[in-house]
Coordinates of C-alpha atoms in Angstrom, one line a residue:
X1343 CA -0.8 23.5 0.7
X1344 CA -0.1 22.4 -3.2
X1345 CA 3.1 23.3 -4.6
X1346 CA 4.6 22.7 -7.8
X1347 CA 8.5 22.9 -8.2
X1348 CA 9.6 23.7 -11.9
X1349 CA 12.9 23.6 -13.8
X1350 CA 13.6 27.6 -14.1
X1351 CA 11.8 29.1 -17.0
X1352 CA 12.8 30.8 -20.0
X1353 CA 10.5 33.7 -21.0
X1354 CA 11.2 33.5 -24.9
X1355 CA 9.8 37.3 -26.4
X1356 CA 10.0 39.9 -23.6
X1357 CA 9.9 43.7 -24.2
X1358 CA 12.7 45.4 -21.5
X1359 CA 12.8 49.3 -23.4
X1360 CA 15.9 51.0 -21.7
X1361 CA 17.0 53.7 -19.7
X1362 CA 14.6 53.8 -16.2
X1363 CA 12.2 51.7 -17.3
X1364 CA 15.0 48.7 -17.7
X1365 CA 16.3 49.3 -14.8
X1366 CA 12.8 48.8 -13.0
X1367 CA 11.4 46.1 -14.9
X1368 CA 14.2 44.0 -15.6
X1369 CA 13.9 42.9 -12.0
X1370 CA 10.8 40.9 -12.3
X1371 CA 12.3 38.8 -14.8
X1372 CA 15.2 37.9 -13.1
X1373 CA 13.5 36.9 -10.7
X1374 CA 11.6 34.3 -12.1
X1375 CA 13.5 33.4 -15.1
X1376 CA 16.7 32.5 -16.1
X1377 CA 17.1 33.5 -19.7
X1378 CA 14.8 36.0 -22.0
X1379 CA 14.9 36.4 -25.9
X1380 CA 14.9 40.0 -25.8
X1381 CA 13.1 41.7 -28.7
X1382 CA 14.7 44.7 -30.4
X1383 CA 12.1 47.5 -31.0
X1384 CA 13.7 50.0 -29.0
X1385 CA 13.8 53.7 -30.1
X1386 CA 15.8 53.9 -32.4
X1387 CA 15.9 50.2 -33.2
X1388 CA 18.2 47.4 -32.7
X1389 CA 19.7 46.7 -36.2
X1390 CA 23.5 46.3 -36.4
X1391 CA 25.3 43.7 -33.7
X1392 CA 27.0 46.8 -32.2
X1393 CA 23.5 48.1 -31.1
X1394 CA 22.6 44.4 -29.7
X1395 CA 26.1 44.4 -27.7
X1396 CA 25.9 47.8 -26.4
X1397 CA 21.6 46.8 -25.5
X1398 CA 23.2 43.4 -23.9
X1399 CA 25.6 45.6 -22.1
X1400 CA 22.9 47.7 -20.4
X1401 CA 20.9 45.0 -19.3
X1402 CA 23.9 43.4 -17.6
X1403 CA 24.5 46.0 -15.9
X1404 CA 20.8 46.5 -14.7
X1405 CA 20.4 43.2 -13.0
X1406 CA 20.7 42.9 -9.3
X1407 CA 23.4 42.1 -7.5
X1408 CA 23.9 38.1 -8.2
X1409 CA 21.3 37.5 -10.5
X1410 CA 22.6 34.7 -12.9
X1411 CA 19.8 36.2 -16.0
X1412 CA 20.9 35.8 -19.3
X1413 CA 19.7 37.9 -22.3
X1414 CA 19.6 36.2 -25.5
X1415 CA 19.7 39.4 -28.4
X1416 CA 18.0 39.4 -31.3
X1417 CA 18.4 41.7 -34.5
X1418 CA 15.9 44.2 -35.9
X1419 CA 15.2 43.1 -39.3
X1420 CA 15.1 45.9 -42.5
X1421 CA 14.7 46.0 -45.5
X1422 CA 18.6 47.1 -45.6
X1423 CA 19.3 43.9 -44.0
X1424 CA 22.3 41.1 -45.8
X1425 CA 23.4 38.0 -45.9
X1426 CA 26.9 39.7 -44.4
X1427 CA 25.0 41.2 -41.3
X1428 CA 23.5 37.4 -40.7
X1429 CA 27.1 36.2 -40.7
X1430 CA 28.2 39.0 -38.0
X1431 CA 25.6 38.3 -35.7
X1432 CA 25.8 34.3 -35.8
X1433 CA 29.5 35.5 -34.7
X1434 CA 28.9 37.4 -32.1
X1435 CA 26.4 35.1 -30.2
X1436 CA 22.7 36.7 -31.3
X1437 CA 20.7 34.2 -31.5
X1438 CA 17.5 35.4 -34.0
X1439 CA 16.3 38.3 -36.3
X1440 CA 12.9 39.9 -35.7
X1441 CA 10.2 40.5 -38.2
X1442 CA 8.2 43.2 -38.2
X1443 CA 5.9 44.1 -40.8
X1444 CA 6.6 48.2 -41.1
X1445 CA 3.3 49.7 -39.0
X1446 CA 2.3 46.3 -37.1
X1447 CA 2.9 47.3 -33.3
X1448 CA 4.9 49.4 -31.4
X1449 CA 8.3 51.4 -32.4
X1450 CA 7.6 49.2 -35.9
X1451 CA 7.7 52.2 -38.2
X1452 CA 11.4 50.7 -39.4
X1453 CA 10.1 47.5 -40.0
X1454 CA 9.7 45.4 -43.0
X1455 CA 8.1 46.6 -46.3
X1456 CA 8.5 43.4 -48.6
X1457 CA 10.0 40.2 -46.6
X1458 CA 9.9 38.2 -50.3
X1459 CA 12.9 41.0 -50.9
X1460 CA 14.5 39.2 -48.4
X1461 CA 14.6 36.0 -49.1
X1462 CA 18.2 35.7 -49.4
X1463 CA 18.6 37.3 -45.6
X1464 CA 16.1 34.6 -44.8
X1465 CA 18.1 31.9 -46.6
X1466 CA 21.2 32.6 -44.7
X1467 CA 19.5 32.6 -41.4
X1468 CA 18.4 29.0 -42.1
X1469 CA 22.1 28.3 -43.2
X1470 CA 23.6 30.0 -39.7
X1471 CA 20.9 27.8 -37.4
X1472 CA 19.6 30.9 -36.2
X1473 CA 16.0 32.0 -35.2
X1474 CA 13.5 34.0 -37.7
X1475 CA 11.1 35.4 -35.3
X1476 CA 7.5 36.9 -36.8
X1477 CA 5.6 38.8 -35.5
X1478 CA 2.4 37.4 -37.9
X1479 CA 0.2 40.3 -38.7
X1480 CA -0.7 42.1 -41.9
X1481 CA -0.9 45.4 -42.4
X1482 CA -3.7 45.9 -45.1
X1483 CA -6.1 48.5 -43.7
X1484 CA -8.7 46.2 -46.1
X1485 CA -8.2 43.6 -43.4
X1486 CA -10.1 43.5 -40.7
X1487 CA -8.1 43.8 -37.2
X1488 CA -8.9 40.7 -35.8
X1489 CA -8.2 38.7 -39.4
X1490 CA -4.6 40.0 -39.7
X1491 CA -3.0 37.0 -38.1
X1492 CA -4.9 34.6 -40.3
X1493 CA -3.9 36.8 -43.1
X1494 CA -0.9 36.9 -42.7
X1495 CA -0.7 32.9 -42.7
X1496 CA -2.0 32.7 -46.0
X1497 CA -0.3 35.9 -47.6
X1498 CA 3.0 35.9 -45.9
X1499 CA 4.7 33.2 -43.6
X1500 CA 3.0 29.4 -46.1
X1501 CA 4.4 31.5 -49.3
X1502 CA 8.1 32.2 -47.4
X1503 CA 8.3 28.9 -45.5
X1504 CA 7.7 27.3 -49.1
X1505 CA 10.9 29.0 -50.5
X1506 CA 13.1 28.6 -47.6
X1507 CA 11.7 25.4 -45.9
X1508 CA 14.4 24.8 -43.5
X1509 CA 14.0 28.2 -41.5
X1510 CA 13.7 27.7 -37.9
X1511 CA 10.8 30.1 -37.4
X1512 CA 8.6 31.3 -33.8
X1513 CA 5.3 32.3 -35.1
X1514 CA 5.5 34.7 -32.1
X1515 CA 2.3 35.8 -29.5
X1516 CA 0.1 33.4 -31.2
X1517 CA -3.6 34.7 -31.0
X1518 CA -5.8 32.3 -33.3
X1519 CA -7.1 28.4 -34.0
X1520 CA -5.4 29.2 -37.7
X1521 CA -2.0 30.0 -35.9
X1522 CA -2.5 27.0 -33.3
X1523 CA -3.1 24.5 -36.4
X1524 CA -0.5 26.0 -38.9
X1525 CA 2.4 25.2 -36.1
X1526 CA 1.0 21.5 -34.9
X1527 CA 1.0 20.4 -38.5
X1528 CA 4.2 21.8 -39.8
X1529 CA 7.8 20.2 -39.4
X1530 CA 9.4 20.4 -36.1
X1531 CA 11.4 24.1 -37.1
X1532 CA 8.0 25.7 -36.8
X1533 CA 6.9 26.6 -33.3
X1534 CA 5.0 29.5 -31.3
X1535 CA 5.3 31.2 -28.1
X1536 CA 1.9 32.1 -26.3
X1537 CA 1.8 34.5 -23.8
X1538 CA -1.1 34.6 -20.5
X1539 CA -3.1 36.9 -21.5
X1540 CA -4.2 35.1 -25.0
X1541 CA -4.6 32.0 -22.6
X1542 CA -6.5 34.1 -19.9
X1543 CA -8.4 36.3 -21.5
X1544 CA -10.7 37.3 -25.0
X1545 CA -11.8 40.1 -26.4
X1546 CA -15.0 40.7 -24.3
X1547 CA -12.1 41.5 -21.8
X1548 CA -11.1 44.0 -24.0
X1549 CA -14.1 45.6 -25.4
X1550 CA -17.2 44.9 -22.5
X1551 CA -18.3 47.4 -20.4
X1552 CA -16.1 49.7 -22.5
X1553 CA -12.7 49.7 -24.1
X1554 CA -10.0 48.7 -21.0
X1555 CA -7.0 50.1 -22.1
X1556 CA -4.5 48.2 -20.3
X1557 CA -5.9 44.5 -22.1
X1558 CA -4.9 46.4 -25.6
X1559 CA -2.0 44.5 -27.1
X1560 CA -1.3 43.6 -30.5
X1561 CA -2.1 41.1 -32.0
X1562 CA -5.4 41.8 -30.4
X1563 CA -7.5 39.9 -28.3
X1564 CA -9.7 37.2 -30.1
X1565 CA -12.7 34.8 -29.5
X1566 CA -13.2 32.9 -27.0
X1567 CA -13.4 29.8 -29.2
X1568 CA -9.8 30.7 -30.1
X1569 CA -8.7 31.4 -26.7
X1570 CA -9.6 27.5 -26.4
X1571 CA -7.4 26.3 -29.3
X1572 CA -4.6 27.8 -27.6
X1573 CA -5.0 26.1 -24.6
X1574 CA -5.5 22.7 -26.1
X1575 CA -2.3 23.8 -28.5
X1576 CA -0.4 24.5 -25.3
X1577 CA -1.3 21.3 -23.8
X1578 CA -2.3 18.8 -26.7
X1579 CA -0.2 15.9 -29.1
X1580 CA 1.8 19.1 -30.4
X1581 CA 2.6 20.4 -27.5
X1582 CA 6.4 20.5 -27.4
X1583 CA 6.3 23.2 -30.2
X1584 CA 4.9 25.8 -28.0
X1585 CA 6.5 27.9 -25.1
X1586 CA 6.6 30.6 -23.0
X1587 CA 6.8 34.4 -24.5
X1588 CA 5.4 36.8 -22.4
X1589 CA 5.2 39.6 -24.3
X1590 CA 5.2 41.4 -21.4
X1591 CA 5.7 44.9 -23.0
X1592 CA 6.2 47.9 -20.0
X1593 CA 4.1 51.4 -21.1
X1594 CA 3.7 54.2 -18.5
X1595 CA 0.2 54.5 -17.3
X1596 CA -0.1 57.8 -19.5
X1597 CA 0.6 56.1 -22.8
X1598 CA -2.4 53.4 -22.0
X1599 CA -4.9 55.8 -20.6
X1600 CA -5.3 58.5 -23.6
X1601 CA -6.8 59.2 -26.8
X1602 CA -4.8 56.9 -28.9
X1603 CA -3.4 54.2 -26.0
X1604 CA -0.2 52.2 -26.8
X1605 CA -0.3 48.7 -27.4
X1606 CA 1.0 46.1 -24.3
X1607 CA 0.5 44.1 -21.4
X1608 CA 3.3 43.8 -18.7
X1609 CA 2.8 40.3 -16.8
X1610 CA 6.4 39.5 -15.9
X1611 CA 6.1 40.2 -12.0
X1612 CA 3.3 37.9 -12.3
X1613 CA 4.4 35.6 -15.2
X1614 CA 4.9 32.3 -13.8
X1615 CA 1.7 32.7 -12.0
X1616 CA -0.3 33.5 -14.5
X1617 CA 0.0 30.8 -16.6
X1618 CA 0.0 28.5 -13.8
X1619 CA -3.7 29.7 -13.3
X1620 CA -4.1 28.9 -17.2
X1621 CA -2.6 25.4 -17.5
X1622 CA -4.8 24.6 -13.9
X1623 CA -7.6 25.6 -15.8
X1624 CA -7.4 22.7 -18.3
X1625 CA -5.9 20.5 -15.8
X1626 CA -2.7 20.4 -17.3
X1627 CA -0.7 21.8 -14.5
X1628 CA 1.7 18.7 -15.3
X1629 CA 2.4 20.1 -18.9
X1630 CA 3.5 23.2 -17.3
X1631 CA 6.9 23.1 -16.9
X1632 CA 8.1 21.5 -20.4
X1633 CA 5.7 24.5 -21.7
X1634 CA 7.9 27.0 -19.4
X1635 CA 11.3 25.3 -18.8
X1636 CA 11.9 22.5 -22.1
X1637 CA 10.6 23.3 -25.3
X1638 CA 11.8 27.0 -25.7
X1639 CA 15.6 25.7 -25.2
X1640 CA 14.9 22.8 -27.4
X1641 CA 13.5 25.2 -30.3
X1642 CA 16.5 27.4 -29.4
X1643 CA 19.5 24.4 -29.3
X1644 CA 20.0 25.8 -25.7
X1645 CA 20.9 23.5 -22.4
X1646 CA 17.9 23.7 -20.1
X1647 CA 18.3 25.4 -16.5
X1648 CA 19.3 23.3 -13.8
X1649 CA 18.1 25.2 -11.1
X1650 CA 14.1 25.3 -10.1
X1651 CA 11.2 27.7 -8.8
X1652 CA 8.6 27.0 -6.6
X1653 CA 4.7 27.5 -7.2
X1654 CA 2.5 27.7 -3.9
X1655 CA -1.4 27.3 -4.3
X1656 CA -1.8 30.7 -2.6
X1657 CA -3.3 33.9 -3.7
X1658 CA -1.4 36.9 -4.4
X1659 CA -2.3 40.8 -4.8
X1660 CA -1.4 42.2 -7.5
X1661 CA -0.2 45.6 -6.9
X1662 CA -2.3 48.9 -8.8
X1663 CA 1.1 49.6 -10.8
X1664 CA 4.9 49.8 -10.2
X1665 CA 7.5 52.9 -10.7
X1666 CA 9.3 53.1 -13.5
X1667 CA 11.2 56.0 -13.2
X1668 CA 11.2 59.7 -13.6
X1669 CA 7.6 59.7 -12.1
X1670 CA 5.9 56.8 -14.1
X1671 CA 4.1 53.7 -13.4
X1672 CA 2.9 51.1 -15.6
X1673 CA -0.2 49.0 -14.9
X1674 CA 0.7 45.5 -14.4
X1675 CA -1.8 42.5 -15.8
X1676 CA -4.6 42.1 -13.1
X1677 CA -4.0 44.8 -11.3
X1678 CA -5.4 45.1 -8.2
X1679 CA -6.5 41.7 -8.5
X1680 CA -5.5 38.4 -7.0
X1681 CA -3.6 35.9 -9.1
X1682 CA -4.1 32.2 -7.6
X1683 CA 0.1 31.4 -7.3
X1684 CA 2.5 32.7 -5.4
X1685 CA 6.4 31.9 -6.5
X1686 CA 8.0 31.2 -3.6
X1687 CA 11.2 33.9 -2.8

């Protein structure tokens, strides 16, 4: 039987939401990885370094007994946002600022109206050696869906990253070629985390046969031909500027399956797996583990694991959906389906 033993990964952008569902999904993760960049879109949002404490706080407490998973917190950014609050949360051990553009994706109704406004904020982030996270996405109705990440390149992130040039920036849930190319042929404090499904899937998965709710995230599904730049990005010259972020964003089965369904996928019981299947694809199962276990904590100036997890070449069921509390489920990534891997226990 093929295995394949791994440094521990890092799962660098992963939704946890609180209450219940963090109680029951936080598991997953554990499981599999030994530090998460946790994003900060909760209801209300994340946006002062007491919120982030208090949010560490509950995770801690969620974890099961032993489990040696560490949260890394990030900040919400506003348009209130300072230099000051920058300071504070260097101080206190958060380790990057999120960028949403106000109405991108989910819970981003307090996001950011005008980031040139904030080009001081951004300049003190460079200053402090934190992380300035972006989620790259316009918000133009004019623009077409699937051009808002390209649009956003050109409008938004080349135009900032000229002003502040030493900002250590994840172009985060990269979904394009344009994305893939911007990153391999900027400096070394440009990178991107990819998560499985852009490497697995493409919008025929999406819209074929009609709409499946539960392949709806945002940024969207693309091409297939983009799908492809990714997975030569993830395992090409430029490779040590991408990493793992799942994404993996937990929505009860209600919020999916309706008139106007949530944007999400949750992979994390799967993660691993997943983009083992991905990287086998290519035949790069050998670039897997820098992908998974090296370059996030390089990008982030954080030690590596030392401890490892081990892949099996056997098939796996994926379960219809898991609780989440109060009567929910969610609807994991291939559900009901088979996933190649199996992490060993």
């Amino acid at each position: 039987m093929q295995t394949l033993t791994l440094l521990r990964p890092d799962d660098m952008h992963l939704h946890l939401r609180d209450g219940d569902t963090l109680r029951h999904v936080l598991p997953h993760t554990a499981r599999q990885m030994g530090r998460a960049v946790i994003m900060p879109n909760l209801k209300p949002p994340v946006i002062s370094v007491a919120d982030a404490l208090a949010y560490r706080e509950r995770i801690l407490a969620a974890l099961p007994a032993g489990s040696r998973f560490q949260p890394l917190m990030t900040l919400y950014l506003t348009d209130h946002a300072t230099p000051a609050l920058v300071r504070e949360a260097k101080a206190a051990g958060i380790v990057a600022f999120k960028l949403y553009p106000a109405g991108a994706t989910t819970n981003s109704d307090s996001g950011v109206t005008d980031l040139f406004k904030l080009l001081p904020v951004l300049e003190e982030i460079a200053a402090q050696d934190m992380r300035f996270l972006v989620h790259g996405e316009v918000t133009d109705p004019a623009i077409d869906i699937f051009d808002r990440e390209a649009a956003f390149i050109e409008r938004i992130l080349l135009p900032v990253l000229d002003k502040v040039p030493c900002l250590k920036t994840v172009f985060e849930h990269i979904t394009t070629a344009e994305a893939a190319r911007l990153v391999c042929q900027s400096g070394d404090n440009i990178a991107a985390s990819v998560t499985p499904q852009h490497l697995l899937l493409n919008r025929n998965d999406l819209l074929v046969g009609g709409v499946h709710p539960h392949h709806y995230c945002l940024p969207v599904l693309k091409r297939e031909s983009h799908r492809q730049a990714l997975l030569e990005a993830v395992s090409g010259a430029q490779a040590h500027k991408f990493f793992l972020g799942t994404d993996s964003a937990p929505h009860p089965q209600h919020a999916k399956e309706n008139a106007c369904g949530c944007a999400g996928m949750f992979s994390a019981a799967t993660a691993i797996e997943l983009y083992a299947e991905a990287f086998e694809q290519i035949g790069a199962l050998d670039k897997l583990e820098a992908f998974a276990s090296k370059n996030g904590a390089r990008f982030y100036g954080l030690p590596e694991n030392t401890d490892t997890i081990t892949l099996v070449k056997q098939a796996q069921t994926v379960p219809n959906s898991f609780p989440i509390g109060n009567g929910g489920n969610l609807v994991p990534m291939r559900a009901g389906g088979s996933v190649a891997w199996t992490m060993q226990s």
